[in-house]
Amino acid sequence: MAGLMTLTYDLSARAHVHGLGYSFVEIREHSIGVDARLWVLATPVDGTLIDMTLVGQVREMRSPRRPIVGLAFLPVRMRTNLMNRFWSMQQRRDVIQDVEIWGRKKYRSRPRLSRADGPIGLYRHYCSQFYPSSGQSS
């Protein structure tokens, strides 16, 4: 922080993907005792652009385990608002870092898969119902 110290986190996260364009991540930061949810809502605008909405929610921190720069001394509501802003800034930063990757993506009708891709084939099959097949006219 401010070039004076490095913060380390003990995070666990669980992602929930619910079809196309809706997912959220439940996050637990164990060393401080913060619970947060981050939503990513992506809506295709056209064949190129995606409208993305990011939403963050932090549970009230009644007694943080580790005082981060005086965080424990702030009123609960102010502490929670600050942590919500912090998580939202981190989420935005993570998404912005991926913009270049998303900008270079290319559609491949039959991409090569490896075992590490897991059940992505089943997911792609599920998603195919939302797109017109090549034999149909739009």
PDB file of N, CA and C in Angstrom, residues 33 35 58-63 76-77 79-80:
ATOM      1  N   GLY A  33     -11.550 -11.798   7.565  1.00  0.00           N
ATOM      2  CA  GLY A  33     -12.909 -12.194   7.910  1.00  0.00           C
ATOM      3  C   GLY A  33     -13.938 -11.477   7.068  1.00  0.00           C
ATOM      4  N   ASP A  35     -16.599 -11.495   3.874  1.00  0.00           N
ATOM      5  CA  ASP A  35     -17.404 -12.279   2.937  1.00  0.00           C
ATOM      6  C   ASP A  35     -17.926 -11.332   1.876  1.00  0.00           C
ATOM      7  N   VAL A  58     -20.566  -6.717  -0.035  1.00  0.00           N
ATOM      8  CA  VAL A  58     -19.742  -7.155   1.084  1.00  0.00           C
ATOM      9  C   VAL A  58     -20.618  -7.251   2.325  1.00  0.00           C
ATOM     10  N   ARG A  59     -20.496  -8.366   3.029  1.00  0.00           N
ATOM     11  CA  ARG A  59     -21.252  -8.536   4.279  1.00  0.00           C
ATOM     12  C   ARG A  59     -20.661  -7.627   5.352  1.00  0.00           C
ATOM     13  N   GLU A  60     -21.531  -7.098   6.230  1.00  0.00           N
ATOM     14  CA  GLU A  60     -21.063  -6.245   7.319  1.00  0.00           C
ATOM     15  C   GLU A  60     -19.974  -6.964   8.106  1.00  0.00           C
ATOM     16  N   MET A  61     -18.922  -6.224   8.406  1.00  0.00           N
ATOM     17  CA  MET A  61     -17.807  -6.773   9.175  1.00  0.00           C
ATOM     18  C   MET A  61     -17.881  -6.210  10.592  1.00  0.00           C
ATOM     19  N   ARG A  62     -18.479  -6.954  11.474  1.00  0.00           N
ATOM     20  CA  ARG A  62     -18.659  -6.482  12.857  1.00  0.00           C
ATOM     21  C   ARG A  62     -17.323  -6.467  13.611  1.00  0.00           C
ATOM     22  N   SER A  63     -16.504  -7.488  13.410  1.00  0.00           N
ATOM     23  CA  SER A  63     -15.207  -7.529  14.108  1.00  0.00           C
ATOM     24  C   SER A  63     -14.162  -8.142  13.182  1.00  0.00           C
ATOM     25  N   VAL A  76     -18.963   0.417  11.723  1.00  0.00           N
ATOM     26  CA  VAL A  76     -19.266  -0.769  10.912  1.00  0.00           C
ATOM     27  C   VAL A  76     -19.734  -0.398   9.509  1.00  0.00           C
ATOM     28  N   ARG A  77     -20.660   0.537   9.396  1.00  0.00           N
ATOM     29  CA  ARG A  77     -21.198   0.898   8.085  1.00  0.00           C
ATOM     30  C   ARG A  77     -20.102   1.482   7.179  1.00  0.00           C
ATOM     31  N   ARG A  79     -16.838   0.990   7.423  1.00  0.00           N
ATOM     32  CA  ARG A  79     -15.905  -0.107   7.156  1.00  0.00           C
ATOM     33  C   ARG A  79     -16.436  -0.976   6.016  1.00  0.00           C
ATOM     34  N   THR A  80     -17.727  -1.300   6.082  1.00  0.00           N
ATOM     35  CA  THR A  80     -18.336  -2.143   5.048  1.00  0.00           C
ATOM     36  C   THR A  80     -18.347  -1.417   3.706  1.00  0.00           C
TER      37      THR A  80
END
